[in-house]
């Protein structure tokens, strides 16, 4: 539901900026290409440059911790100029949003909470 919220927001943002043709090209890649790209929505700047958007949604406050995958973290680092994490909060009552641009390490304290274990 959070991804749909952001998809609609991005379409309205680009249309309001006179970029209907770019608005029509926005893609929810988490559905069309899978969930391993490190972002959920492909959108655009008004210049046509790609914007990689990862969506994190909660019914709770804006400060509620969230999980980040390795591909998301890598995408934020490798494509810092194009990457945005959109944090949707109070989703059930009054959805609001803020964006974190660039490398997530610049905005968040990252604590490893899970490890992949292989038998040796």
GROMACS .gro file of C-alpha atoms in nm:
model
  120
    1UNK     CA    1   0.000   0.000   0.000
    2UNK     CA    2   0.290   0.236   0.073
    3UNK     CA    3   0.435   0.176  -0.272
    4UNK     CA    4   0.101   0.262  -0.434
    5UNK     CA    5   0.090   0.580  -0.226
    6UNK     CA    6   0.437   0.681  -0.352
    7UNK     CA    7   0.358   0.580  -0.709
    8UNK     CA    8   0.059   0.816  -0.706
    9UNK     CA    9   0.265   1.090  -0.539
   10UNK     CA   10   0.541   1.068  -0.800
   11UNK     CA   11   0.293   1.076  -1.088
   12UNK     CA   12   0.125   1.386  -0.942
   13UNK     CA   13   0.464   1.550  -0.873
   14UNK     CA   14   0.582   1.514  -1.231
   15UNK     CA   15   0.250   1.618  -1.382
   16UNK     CA   16   0.245   1.930  -1.163
   17UNK     CA   17   0.593   2.012  -1.298
   18UNK     CA   18   0.471   1.979  -1.658
   19UNK     CA   19   0.634   1.640  -1.714
   20UNK     CA   20   0.337   1.418  -1.807
   21UNK     CA   21   0.549   1.210  -2.046
   22UNK     CA   22   0.789   1.124  -1.761
   23UNK     CA   23   0.496   1.061  -1.528
   24UNK     CA   24   0.367   0.799  -1.770
   25UNK     CA   25   0.703   0.616  -1.757
   26UNK     CA   26   0.713   0.565  -1.377
   27UNK     CA   27   0.739   0.196  -1.296
   28UNK     CA   28   0.682  -0.009  -0.983
   29UNK     CA   29   0.986  -0.230  -1.043
   30UNK     CA   30   0.925  -0.432  -0.726
   31UNK     CA   31   0.629  -0.580  -0.917
   32UNK     CA   32   0.754  -0.577  -1.275
   33UNK     CA   33   1.116  -0.686  -1.220
   34UNK     CA   34   1.123  -0.833  -0.870
   35UNK     CA   35   1.225  -0.720  -0.527
   36UNK     CA   36   1.605  -0.755  -0.549
   37UNK     CA   37   1.704  -0.435  -0.733
   38UNK     CA   38   1.749  -0.231  -0.415
   39UNK     CA   39   1.456   0.000  -0.487
   40UNK     CA   40   1.081  -0.026  -0.543
   41UNK     CA   41   0.991   0.252  -0.785
   42UNK     CA   42   1.168   0.395  -1.086
   43UNK     CA   43   1.075   0.761  -1.125
   44UNK     CA   44   1.243   1.060  -1.283
   45UNK     CA   45   1.380   1.405  -1.222
   46UNK     CA   46   1.241   1.680  -1.445
   47UNK     CA   47   1.566   1.652  -1.645
   48UNK     CA   48   1.478   1.292  -1.731
   49UNK     CA   49   1.743   1.145  -1.501
   50UNK     CA   50   1.630   0.831  -1.323
   51UNK     CA   51   1.526   0.844  -0.956
   52UNK     CA   52   1.549   0.515  -0.764
   53UNK     CA   53   1.295   0.513  -0.479
   54UNK     CA   54   1.288   0.265  -0.193
   55UNK     CA   55   0.964   0.282   0.009
   56UNK     CA   56   0.945   0.205   0.382
   57UNK     CA   57   0.597   0.223   0.535
   58UNK     CA   58   0.472   0.213   0.891
   59UNK     CA   59   0.144   0.275   1.069
   60UNK     CA   60   0.349   0.425   1.352
   61UNK     CA   61   0.556   0.740   1.398
   62UNK     CA   62   0.824   0.877   1.169
   63UNK     CA   63   1.097   0.760   1.409
   64UNK     CA   64   0.993   0.392   1.406
   65UNK     CA   65   1.296   0.180   1.306
   66UNK     CA   66   1.280  -0.008   0.977
   67UNK     CA   67   1.469  -0.287   0.806
   68UNK     CA   68   1.702  -0.233   0.512
   69UNK     CA   69   1.828  -0.510   0.287
   70UNK     CA   70   2.180  -0.540   0.153
   71UNK     CA   71   2.067  -0.458  -0.204
   72UNK     CA   72   1.889  -0.142  -0.077
   73UNK     CA   73   2.196  -0.031   0.114
   74UNK     CA   74   2.423  -0.098  -0.184
   75UNK     CA   75   2.193   0.087  -0.425
   76UNK     CA   76   2.187   0.387  -0.190
   77UNK     CA   77   2.568   0.388  -0.187
   78UNK     CA   78   2.636   0.315  -0.554
   79UNK     CA   79   2.368   0.549  -0.691
   80UNK     CA   80   2.366   0.813  -0.417
   81UNK     CA   81   2.280   1.098  -0.655
   82UNK     CA   82   1.972   0.913  -0.781
   83UNK     CA   83   1.859   0.723  -0.470
   84UNK     CA   84   1.578   0.831  -0.239
   85UNK     CA   85   1.427   0.645   0.054
   86UNK     CA   86   1.067   0.758   0.103
   87UNK     CA   87   0.953   0.700   0.460
   88UNK     CA   88   0.574   0.677   0.487
   89UNK     CA   89   0.445   0.699   0.843
   90UNK     CA   90   0.110   0.720   1.028
   91UNK     CA   91  -0.012   0.527   0.726
   92UNK     CA   92  -0.343   0.405   0.874
   93UNK     CA   93  -0.456   0.734   1.022
   94UNK     CA   94  -0.301   1.023   0.828
   95UNK     CA   95  -0.027   0.916   0.587
   96UNK     CA   96   0.271   1.148   0.571
   97UNK     CA   97   0.608   1.118   0.409
   98UNK     CA   98   0.965   1.241   0.408
   99UNK     CA   99   1.260   1.152   0.187
  100UNK     CA  100   1.619   1.062   0.266
  101UNK     CA  101   1.839   1.134  -0.037
  102UNK     CA  102   2.158   0.947  -0.115
  103UNK     CA  103   2.359   0.700   0.089
  104UNK     CA  104   2.154   0.567   0.380
  105UNK     CA  105   2.466   0.556   0.599
  106UNK     CA  106   2.461   0.937   0.597
  107UNK     CA  107   2.116   0.943   0.761
  108UNK     CA  108   2.077   0.624   0.963
  109UNK     CA  109   2.249   0.422   1.230
  110UNK     CA  110   2.267   0.072   1.085
  111UNK     CA  111   2.269  -0.225   1.322
  112UNK     CA  112   2.317  -0.579   1.184
  113UNK     CA  113   2.029  -0.787   1.316
  114UNK     CA  114   2.041  -1.094   1.093
  115UNK     CA  115   2.312  -1.318   0.948
  116UNK     CA  116   2.308  -1.585   0.679
  117UNK     CA  117   2.455  -1.905   0.819
  118UNK     CA  118   2.594  -2.181   0.599
  119UNK     CA  119   2.711  -2.518   0.722
  120UNK     CA  120   3.085  -2.555   0.686
   0.00000   0.00000   0.00000
